[in-house]
Amino acid sequence: MHGMSSIKQALLTLACVLFAAMAASAGTRSAAPAICPRPQPGDIVREPKDLRSRHGVLKLNLTVRDEREPDGSIRYCYLDAHGDESPTLHLKPGDLLILNLKNDLKDFGVSSSTAMPPMHRAPGKKDDPCTSGIMSATSTNLHFHGLTVPPVCHQDDVLHTSIQPGDPPFQYRFHIPENEPPGLYWYHPHIHGFVEAEVLGGASGALIVDGIERADSAVAGLPERVLVIRDQNLLHPNAPPAKWEPVMPKMLFDRDGDAANTGTGFGIPAKDLSVNFVPVPYPNYPPAVIQMKPGERELWRVLNSSAITYLNLAVLYNRVPQPLGLVALDGVPLNEKPGIPHDFVDSETHLGVPPGARVEFIVKGPPPGVQALFVTRTVDTGPAGENDPNRTLAIMEVSNTNPAPPLRLAADPKPLPPPALPWLGSVMPVRVRHLYFSEKLLDPKNPNSATEFYITVEGQKPKAFDPHSGIPNVIAQQGTVEDWIIENRSSELHAFHIHQLHFMLLDYLGMPVNEPFLRDTVNVPYYNGRSFSYPSVRLRLDFRDPNTVGDFVYHCHILEHSDKGMMGMIRVLPARTSGRSTKHASETHAVNAAHPLCGLPPSRTGAGN
Ligand SMILES: [Cu+2]
């Protein structure tokens, strides 16, 4: 009896121990931290961590990692030394950035979007990351979008630089130019054929050239809030639309296999969006939460780091669009042109933002008791475009006890010196080039065959970009400026972007706009199949800065288009020591000085046609 009881006791104890061990192991499993942890729908929007330069230097270690999610899509993240994701890098003009990038990517079988086979490292071979140009799902590098830094290894080269897993940390090291306009820039990988997958998975972060309050005194003393809007694969791709939506025709797909533009503002979106990684998924779009103080003015610095999604941002109080005090586009203050007031603010009620572009604007917090929403309105991307419907991004919740954003701009800034170079709009271009966006079904008889995407210099043969050709499509000369007319011969929007420099938008759809500010990304409207001419933009490109010397790329910033070939290479040769120099010609384009923003403002008020 006694023996039996002790055996029972022993068995019981053993069972308890086993159970505890199993529970502990299950607990460990479920508590295993995600490699790239992300907030949940409806969460509060937190600022990315700010890393600021000290004594003129910002030094950091960044690791790029990836993981497979339950739905099979791949998540990517940049982690700093403390495990914080996608930190915002703050530097002043002249500061030195030292960024050690470690590649910890694992191969989850992501395939290249290009027709070209991926190029892997030969077994056992160590390639030079500066020259290998390896294109594989586990290769990485960095592009610093918008900065005028040289296109050379360890600075901002994306044509040859390729870092592999197992390589020692690769050092990016460059100075922010003294004349870089203060504003919002960003970093992301740029391995041809894999950019869409990595950016869609979250590989992006903000870089701020500090001092915007020195350029525009209207923002002095304001709290600043960085909002990075990314797109991602749908969390609920098979869900029916929300009950409040009108019934849409059956979903169709565009040439990239994304949900096709319904032209209605409703229907399944091509991608979900997130705000500082807080997802706002289809079909109900539960808003993220932005906490503000009632009535407080803030500078919102918004980056569209979506892979393919156009934004059309607005702030609604009780459904009424609010004025947004725009102060900068694509990292450049709107008063970059001499003569524009030092406290210039352009009031807009909605802001079109193509993928890759940035907008910086003043928002006044709502009074208590008002329903305040940050939304993106629909964008008509064209018959061949993907669906970008109306959606709420965030709800603005106000309370006097809400914390202010962690950073505040200087209240009493020293004004920036005026630009050393003449205004771009008053410099005579040395030539005019014509380029065009187009698309081609690889089998014209089969509408379901793959599509190739091109950007072609007029007179050349349309050809998907070959990163290994080494042959430039365009050769330009440092010290000059050029006008480029870019047509869209396809029936969907494209977003023209060029590395290393900013440009001025002279004409939009054939109408002079002579914008008194600069951009690095611009929407090009789609062809409707009926007009006598193709829609176009005319840009003035600035090759005056010596940092533009070298080989670099221009492309559509819809990344599935650039991955599939919509990219070209430019070679900027060093300036001639003698010969032609740029001339001043303020008469070449009458600048709309009295009403600097009264021309058609394509990206601010409408990303579409
Ligand atoms: Cu495109």
XYZ file of C-alpha atoms and ligand atoms in Angstrom:
610
model
C 0.000 0.000 0.000
C 2.695 2.350 1.138
C 4.964 1.262 -1.781
C 2.133 1.780 -4.267
C 1.544 5.279 -2.950
C 5.200 6.235 -3.276
C 5.262 4.914 -6.874
C 2.161 7.016 -7.591
C 3.827 9.975 -5.974
C 6.943 9.470 -8.058
C 4.896 9.152 -11.276
C 2.960 12.266 -10.386
C 6.161 14.183 -9.739
C 7.638 12.933 -13.033
C 4.476 13.970 -14.897
C 4.654 17.404 -13.299
C 8.297 17.799 -14.229
C 7.614 16.652 -17.801
C 4.603 18.956 -18.065
C 6.588 21.888 -16.725
C 9.395 21.148 -19.167
C 6.953 20.925 -22.070
C 5.229 24.127 -21.010
C 8.576 25.855 -20.693
C 9.653 24.679 -24.125
C 6.304 25.702 -25.648
C 6.629 29.024 -23.876
C 10.100 29.460 -25.267
C 8.830 28.623 -28.740
C 5.925 31.036 -28.676
C 8.049 33.728 -27.069
C 10.829 33.354 -29.632
C 11.288 36.932 -30.797
C 10.600 37.634 -34.443
C 13.703 38.633 -36.380
C 11.878 41.683 -37.737
C 9.177 42.387 -35.116
C 6.296 44.559 -36.310
C 3.396 46.322 -34.584
C -0.206 45.157 -34.925
C -3.058 46.823 -36.848
C -4.544 49.646 -34.775
C -1.344 50.217 -32.785
C 0.029 53.643 -31.879
C 2.398 55.060 -34.505
C 5.840 55.295 -32.872
C 8.678 57.398 -34.225
C 11.539 55.410 -35.689
C 14.587 55.688 -33.435
C 16.584 58.856 -34.125
C 20.343 58.503 -34.525
C 22.006 61.912 -34.618
C 25.497 62.901 -35.633
C 27.845 64.071 -32.876
C 30.790 66.384 -33.472
C 30.166 66.097 -37.192
C 30.068 62.279 -37.371
C 27.279 59.703 -37.339
C 28.705 56.218 -36.978
C 26.443 53.207 -36.831
C 26.268 49.493 -37.461
C 23.300 48.274 -39.437
C 22.381 44.655 -40.132
C 19.945 43.634 -42.838
C 17.982 40.495 -42.001
C 15.004 38.638 -43.386
C 12.453 36.078 -42.268
C 9.598 34.165 -43.817
C 6.111 35.001 -42.591
C 3.341 32.390 -42.208
C 1.774 33.505 -45.509
C 5.059 32.854 -47.305
C 6.010 36.488 -47.907
C 9.443 37.620 -46.818
C 9.979 40.361 -44.261
C 13.177 42.397 -44.381
C 14.584 44.720 -41.767
C 17.478 47.003 -40.977
C 18.501 46.597 -37.349
C 20.899 48.875 -35.513
C 23.293 47.713 -32.796
C 20.450 47.795 -30.239
C 18.046 45.841 -32.426
C 15.959 48.908 -33.331
C 14.435 48.761 -36.782
C 14.990 51.289 -39.607
C 16.459 54.109 -37.512
C 16.199 57.653 -38.862
C 19.690 58.983 -39.599
C 20.125 62.678 -38.798
C 23.106 64.536 -40.221
C 23.908 68.158 -40.878
C 25.393 69.409 -44.147
C 29.112 68.628 -44.047
C 28.739 65.773 -41.537
C 30.419 62.414 -42.082
C 28.295 59.251 -42.222
C 30.054 55.993 -41.378
C 27.624 53.119 -41.809
C 28.832 49.547 -41.417
C 26.343 47.282 -43.195
C 26.275 43.588 -42.285
C 24.424 41.231 -44.595
C 22.602 38.544 -42.594
C 20.104 37.607 -45.319
C 18.976 34.007 -45.629
C 17.892 32.500 -48.930
C 14.140 31.954 -48.926
C 14.016 31.366 -52.659
C 12.972 34.865 -53.751
C 13.293 34.889 -57.520
C 14.539 37.732 -59.655
C 11.951 39.918 -61.374
C 14.227 40.265 -64.376
C 14.389 37.870 -67.278
C 18.089 37.533 -66.510
C 19.195 34.572 -64.417
C 20.417 35.571 -60.967
C 24.166 35.720 -60.619
C 25.560 34.004 -57.576
C 28.960 33.925 -56.004
C 31.071 31.005 -57.187
C 31.450 28.402 -54.411
C 34.426 29.054 -52.189
C 35.213 32.339 -53.946
C 35.418 35.695 -52.219
C 34.336 38.475 -54.513
C 35.191 42.106 -54.039
C 31.935 43.773 -52.893
C 32.972 46.914 -54.792
C 33.110 45.211 -58.174
C 31.275 41.873 -58.111
C 27.846 43.212 -59.141
C 26.368 39.906 -57.931
C 22.594 39.851 -58.316
C 20.982 37.293 -56.050
C 18.212 37.210 -53.466
C 20.759 37.343 -50.660
C 22.890 40.157 -52.084
C 22.426 43.649 -50.768
C 23.721 47.209 -50.976
C 22.437 50.692 -50.148
C 21.160 53.607 -52.161
C 20.855 56.992 -50.452
C 17.869 58.370 -52.350
C 18.122 62.074 -53.146
C 21.624 62.793 -51.842
C 24.144 64.340 -54.222
C 27.020 62.111 -53.153
C 29.406 60.476 -55.634
C 28.284 57.256 -57.381
C 31.381 55.372 -56.260
C 31.966 52.354 -54.066
C 31.504 52.982 -50.313
C 29.401 56.061 -51.160
C 26.357 55.744 -53.437
C 27.138 53.205 -56.151
C 24.433 50.636 -56.925
C 25.709 49.323 -60.275
C 28.619 47.274 -58.970
C 28.434 47.241 -55.173
C 27.034 43.970 -53.869
C 27.530 42.599 -50.363
C 27.002 38.892 -49.685
C 26.088 37.015 -46.497
C 29.330 36.043 -44.796
C 31.132 39.171 -45.975
C 32.549 41.307 -43.164
C 30.561 44.486 -42.464
C 30.815 46.748 -45.498
C 31.582 50.374 -44.792
C 29.618 53.235 -46.353
C 31.518 56.422 -45.647
C 30.774 59.861 -47.089
C 30.174 63.479 -46.207
C 26.774 65.063 -46.621
C 27.573 67.859 -49.099
C 27.738 71.328 -47.547
C 25.156 72.501 -50.088
C 22.726 69.571 -49.686
C 19.267 71.076 -49.114
C 17.959 70.245 -45.613
C 15.068 67.802 -45.677
C 13.901 64.210 -45.853
C 15.910 61.637 -47.803
C 15.964 57.848 -47.446
C 17.940 54.630 -47.771
C 17.003 51.303 -49.340
C 18.679 48.382 -51.153
C 19.227 48.537 -54.924
C 20.197 45.089 -56.254
C 18.656 44.949 -59.731
C 15.845 42.403 -59.974
C 15.308 42.192 -56.207
C 14.542 45.758 -55.150
C 10.772 45.373 -55.154
C 10.839 42.276 -52.936
C 13.188 43.831 -50.382
C 11.476 47.230 -50.184
C 8.036 45.584 -50.065
C 9.358 43.482 -47.186
C 10.307 46.613 -45.238
C 13.932 47.374 -46.166
C 13.879 51.159 -45.987
C 14.539 53.983 -43.568
C 14.592 57.769 -43.388
C 17.655 60.016 -43.551
C 17.225 63.648 -42.579
C 19.606 66.426 -43.495
C 18.950 68.577 -40.452
C 18.303 72.300 -40.613
C 15.017 72.711 -42.522
C 14.119 75.450 -40.008
C 17.196 77.342 -41.224
C 15.756 77.303 -44.764
C 12.141 78.000 -43.836
C 11.473 79.890 -40.620
C 7.801 78.836 -40.691
C 8.786 75.500 -39.136
C 11.134 76.895 -36.445
C 10.349 75.473 -33.018
C 7.873 72.857 -34.288
C 7.906 69.247 -33.115
C 8.824 66.989 -36.048
C 7.208 63.659 -36.820
C 8.618 61.147 -39.328
C 5.978 59.008 -41.040
C 7.289 56.250 -43.287
C 4.520 54.802 -45.427
C 5.361 51.392 -46.850
C 3.359 48.895 -48.831
C 3.321 45.158 -48.284
C 1.557 42.061 -49.588
C -2.096 41.898 -48.554
C -2.625 40.386 -45.111
C -6.124 39.189 -46.137
C -5.958 38.706 -49.915
C -9.060 36.512 -50.054
C -11.316 38.639 -47.849
C -14.450 40.125 -49.398
C -14.551 43.930 -49.448
C -15.951 45.738 -46.411
C -19.747 45.883 -46.233
C -19.794 49.673 -46.691
C -18.079 49.450 -50.096
C -20.133 49.461 -53.303
C -20.108 46.126 -55.135
C -17.185 46.046 -57.540
C -16.792 44.014 -60.703
C -14.784 40.845 -60.277
C -11.158 41.565 -59.555
C -8.909 41.773 -62.585
C -5.137 41.828 -62.647
C -2.771 44.298 -64.230
C 0.308 43.403 -66.256
C 2.333 42.840 -63.101
C -0.266 40.500 -61.630
C -1.527 43.086 -59.105
C -5.168 44.007 -58.482
C -6.034 46.208 -61.462
C -7.168 49.802 -61.166
C -10.956 49.851 -60.816
C -11.065 53.582 -61.496
C -13.622 53.959 -58.714
C -11.625 54.478 -55.525
C -12.905 51.161 -54.194
C -12.108 47.479 -54.488
C -9.202 45.350 -53.387
C -5.918 47.294 -53.293
C -2.827 45.957 -55.022
C -0.953 46.182 -51.687
C -1.658 46.916 -48.049
C -0.088 50.021 -46.537
C 1.617 50.574 -43.190
C 2.506 53.711 -41.214
C 5.832 53.349 -39.398
C 5.230 49.600 -39.782
C 1.710 49.692 -38.241
C -0.261 47.816 -40.916
C -3.579 49.178 -42.150
C -4.885 46.070 -43.895
C -7.642 45.568 -46.430
C -10.656 45.169 -46.184
C -11.573 47.232 -43.102
C -8.415 49.390 -42.891
C -8.297 49.637 -39.077
C -6.466 52.964 -38.659
C -3.134 53.326 -36.924
C -3.181 55.855 -34.071
C -1.269 59.147 -34.170
C -1.267 60.802 -30.743
C -1.107 64.591 -30.724
C -1.853 67.496 -28.433
C -5.023 69.414 -29.378
C -4.331 72.322 -31.708
C -0.561 71.812 -31.666
C 1.275 72.451 -34.932
C 3.743 69.785 -36.027
C 6.024 69.279 -39.034
C 5.100 65.969 -40.664
C 7.895 64.507 -42.727
C 6.269 61.840 -44.881
C 8.179 59.360 -47.010
C 6.422 57.163 -49.549
C 8.755 54.181 -49.464
C 6.149 51.965 -51.089
C 7.400 49.605 -53.735
C 4.507 50.310 -56.109
C 1.778 52.357 -54.373
C 0.992 55.978 -55.178
C -0.291 58.096 -52.290
C -2.660 61.046 -52.357
C -2.542 62.300 -48.776
C -5.123 64.372 -46.953
C -6.097 65.190 -43.362
C -9.852 65.277 -42.696
C -11.534 66.807 -39.629
C -15.156 65.676 -39.468
C -14.664 64.710 -43.130
C -13.540 68.221 -44.153
C -10.089 68.389 -45.819
C -7.692 70.523 -43.780
C -4.999 72.867 -45.119
C -1.579 71.202 -45.165
C 1.270 73.710 -45.001
C 3.703 72.256 -47.533
C 7.308 73.398 -46.975
C 9.464 70.813 -48.796
C 9.331 68.187 -51.554
C 11.877 65.420 -52.114
C 14.198 66.845 -49.461
C 14.277 70.355 -50.943
C 12.616 73.336 -49.216
C 10.038 75.009 -51.467
C 11.847 78.327 -51.123
C 15.075 76.957 -52.625
C 14.776 79.471 -55.448
C 16.193 82.863 -54.451
C 13.512 85.462 -53.870
C 10.891 83.167 -52.327
C 10.043 84.372 -48.794
C 12.015 82.895 -45.896
C 8.799 81.787 -44.180
C 7.152 80.408 -47.314
C 4.345 77.867 -46.857
C 2.159 76.495 -49.655
C -1.286 75.527 -48.439
C -2.738 72.409 -50.078
C -5.644 70.127 -49.204
C -4.126 66.990 -50.687
C -0.660 65.910 -51.716
C 0.093 63.403 -54.478
C 3.191 61.391 -53.597
C 4.632 58.906 -56.115
C 6.654 55.954 -54.794
C 10.039 57.249 -53.626
C 8.941 60.868 -53.167
C 8.666 62.856 -49.907
C 6.432 65.661 -48.681
C 7.030 67.787 -45.567
C 4.126 69.825 -44.285
C 2.738 71.570 -41.225
C -0.331 69.968 -39.646
C -2.366 71.570 -36.889
C -3.717 69.050 -34.379
C -7.532 68.864 -34.224
C -9.535 70.292 -31.350
C -10.910 67.713 -28.898
C -14.097 65.933 -29.955
C -13.394 66.099 -33.695
C -12.997 62.955 -35.800
C -9.566 63.495 -37.342
C -8.257 61.153 -40.033
C -5.043 60.930 -42.028
C -6.038 59.297 -45.310
C -4.824 58.491 -48.794
C -7.318 59.154 -51.535
C -7.549 57.067 -54.634
C -5.065 57.572 -57.458
C -6.047 56.852 -61.060
C -3.015 54.855 -62.135
C -4.408 54.186 -65.627
C -6.069 51.237 -67.375
C -2.906 49.124 -67.033
C -2.139 50.372 -63.516
C -2.774 48.739 -60.171
C -5.551 49.616 -57.743
C -4.814 52.375 -55.205
C -8.238 52.896 -53.558
C -9.342 55.377 -50.893
C -8.156 54.293 -47.452
C -7.760 55.631 -43.969
C -4.177 55.443 -42.748
C -4.435 56.752 -39.197
C -6.738 58.373 -36.733
C -5.369 61.441 -34.939
C -6.197 61.155 -31.240
C -5.684 64.307 -29.194
C -5.084 64.753 -25.495
C -3.102 67.275 -23.482
C -1.327 64.372 -21.815
C -0.117 62.837 -25.106
C 3.650 62.894 -25.458
C 5.089 65.276 -28.052
C 7.255 63.727 -30.797
C 10.775 63.252 -29.428
C 12.413 65.878 -31.619
C 11.705 69.576 -31.961
C 13.258 71.924 -34.527
C 15.381 74.814 -33.270
C 13.232 77.789 -32.261
C 15.727 80.475 -33.218
C 17.698 79.104 -36.173
C 20.501 80.833 -38.039
C 19.328 81.244 -41.659
C 21.094 79.103 -44.265
C 23.393 80.969 -46.642
C 21.879 81.421 -50.124
C 22.773 78.742 -52.719
C 26.210 79.309 -54.271
C 25.059 78.389 -57.790
C 22.570 80.322 -59.941
C 18.986 79.066 -59.862
C 18.653 76.023 -62.140
C 15.763 77.575 -64.031
C 17.966 80.431 -65.169
C 20.777 78.286 -66.622
C 20.781 77.540 -70.351
C 20.621 73.786 -71.058
C 23.366 72.451 -73.332
C 20.944 70.039 -75.009
C 17.445 68.586 -74.989
C 17.032 64.812 -74.803
C 13.880 62.813 -75.444
C 13.168 59.638 -73.486
C 10.058 57.536 -73.189
C 8.505 54.911 -70.934
C 6.942 51.936 -72.720
C 5.854 48.367 -72.078
C 5.770 45.301 -74.310
C 4.148 41.905 -74.032
C 6.858 39.354 -74.729
C 4.306 37.435 -76.811
C 2.085 40.105 -78.390
C -0.528 37.449 -79.256
C -0.831 36.316 -75.656
C -2.155 38.964 -73.251
C -1.124 36.739 -70.342
C 2.514 36.584 -71.364
C 5.108 38.446 -69.331
C 5.550 42.190 -69.856
C 8.883 43.911 -70.265
C 9.252 47.497 -69.123
C 11.523 50.026 -70.802
C 12.779 53.556 -70.524
C 14.364 54.406 -73.851
C 16.364 57.313 -75.220
C 14.640 58.367 -78.457
C 16.495 56.764 -81.354
C 17.803 53.824 -79.325
C 16.183 50.369 -79.365
C 13.874 49.663 -76.391
C 15.719 47.178 -74.221
C 15.293 45.927 -70.677
C 18.091 47.317 -68.498
C 21.196 45.140 -68.406
C 23.271 46.044 -65.352
C 26.285 44.222 -66.746
C 26.402 45.874 -70.164
C 28.582 48.729 -68.936
C 27.376 50.800 -71.916
C 25.719 54.072 -70.914
C 22.452 55.096 -72.577
C 23.289 58.748 -71.972
C 26.619 60.553 -71.706
C 26.564 63.967 -70.059
C 29.178 66.447 -68.933
C 29.688 67.682 -65.401
C 29.263 71.434 -65.173
C 26.301 71.490 -67.564
C 22.550 71.335 -67.269
C 20.259 69.465 -69.685
C 16.561 69.387 -70.457
C 14.965 65.952 -70.659
C 11.492 65.476 -72.096
C 10.096 62.206 -70.782
C 7.044 60.710 -72.450
C 4.786 57.983 -71.215
C 3.681 55.740 -74.094
C 2.036 53.188 -71.804
C -1.413 53.167 -70.258
C -0.261 53.352 -66.632
C 1.583 55.874 -64.492
C 5.345 55.819 -64.099
C 7.487 57.749 -61.617
C 10.742 59.059 -63.106
C 13.685 59.117 -60.673
C 17.367 59.793 -61.257
C 20.134 59.134 -58.766
C 22.694 61.706 -57.571
C 20.802 64.892 -58.439
C 17.654 66.952 -58.272
C 15.802 68.423 -61.236
C 13.360 71.197 -61.891
C 9.965 70.471 -63.432
C 9.605 72.899 -66.358
C 6.549 71.551 -68.217
C 3.844 69.113 -67.242
C 1.609 67.716 -70.018
C 3.083 70.312 -72.359
C 2.148 73.233 -70.100
C 4.882 75.368 -68.510
C 4.921 75.083 -64.704
C 8.477 76.300 -63.982
C 8.325 75.098 -60.418
C 10.476 77.288 -58.151
C 11.687 74.183 -56.292
C 13.362 70.889 -57.132
C 12.412 67.244 -57.134
C 14.141 63.888 -57.538
C 11.042 61.841 -58.403
C 8.152 62.918 -60.607
C 4.965 61.331 -61.846
C 4.547 60.979 -65.618
C 0.850 60.708 -66.580
C -0.377 57.724 -68.586
C -1.423 57.629 -72.258
C -5.167 57.306 -72.692
C -4.946 55.876 -76.203
C -6.781 58.829 -77.737
C -4.636 61.982 -77.467
C -2.637 63.246 -80.440
C 0.547 63.180 -78.410
C 1.892 61.165 -75.526
C 1.782 62.759 -72.068
C 5.156 64.141 -71.055
C 7.139 66.092 -68.508
C 10.059 68.394 -69.281
C 12.786 68.405 -66.640
C 15.940 70.467 -66.191
C 18.656 68.188 -64.864
C 21.519 69.646 -62.870
C 24.938 68.154 -63.587
C 26.817 71.163 -62.183
C 27.855 69.443 -58.952
C 31.212 67.594 -59.241
C 29.649 64.799 -57.147
C 27.564 63.807 -60.177
C 30.623 62.561 -62.079
C 30.473 58.809 -62.756
C 28.065 56.067 -63.819
C 24.614 55.912 -62.253
C 21.002 55.117 -63.110
C 17.635 56.659 -63.830
C 14.490 54.560 -63.615
C 10.813 54.275 -62.826
C 10.362 54.195 -59.041
C 7.538 51.695 -59.303
C 10.004 49.050 -58.309
C 8.397 46.141 -60.139
C 8.842 48.195 -63.307
C 12.492 49.043 -62.651
C 13.242 45.437 -61.614
C 11.714 44.286 -64.908
C 13.891 46.581 -66.976
C 12.569 50.170 -66.782
C 15.989 51.637 -66.010
C 18.840 53.224 -67.910
C 22.439 54.169 -67.213
C 23.999 57.596 -67.497
C 27.697 58.431 -67.514
C 28.611 61.931 -66.382
C 32.095 62.806 -67.598
C 34.331 65.239 -65.709
C 34.000 68.854 -66.763
C 36.097 69.998 -69.678
C 38.806 72.302 -68.490
C 38.142 74.599 -71.427
C 35.334 75.014 -73.870
C 31.645 75.330 -73.380
C 30.370 76.328 -69.994
C 26.852 76.908 -68.824
C 25.306 80.188 -69.811
C 22.781 82.188 -67.934
C 19.568 82.566 -69.795
C 16.804 83.782 -67.577
C 14.943 84.514 -70.786
C 14.816 80.848 -71.817
C 11.996 80.129 -69.441
C 9.931 82.888 -67.972
C 9.621 81.992 -64.315
C 6.327 82.460 -62.628
C 7.720 84.747 -59.950
C 4.579 86.596 -58.948
C 2.675 83.369 -58.259
C 5.406 80.844 -57.753
C 3.073 77.896 -57.217
C 0.165 78.841 -59.392
C 1.251 76.582 -62.235
C -0.232 73.119 -62.453
C 1.189 71.387 -59.416
C 1.170 67.774 -60.554
C 2.553 65.915 -57.604
C 0.967 68.102 -54.974
C -2.605 68.132 -56.116
C -2.941 65.072 -58.241
C -0.688 62.198 -58.999
C -2.824 61.112 -61.924
C -3.908 62.704 -65.143
Cu 6.765 52.494 -63.894
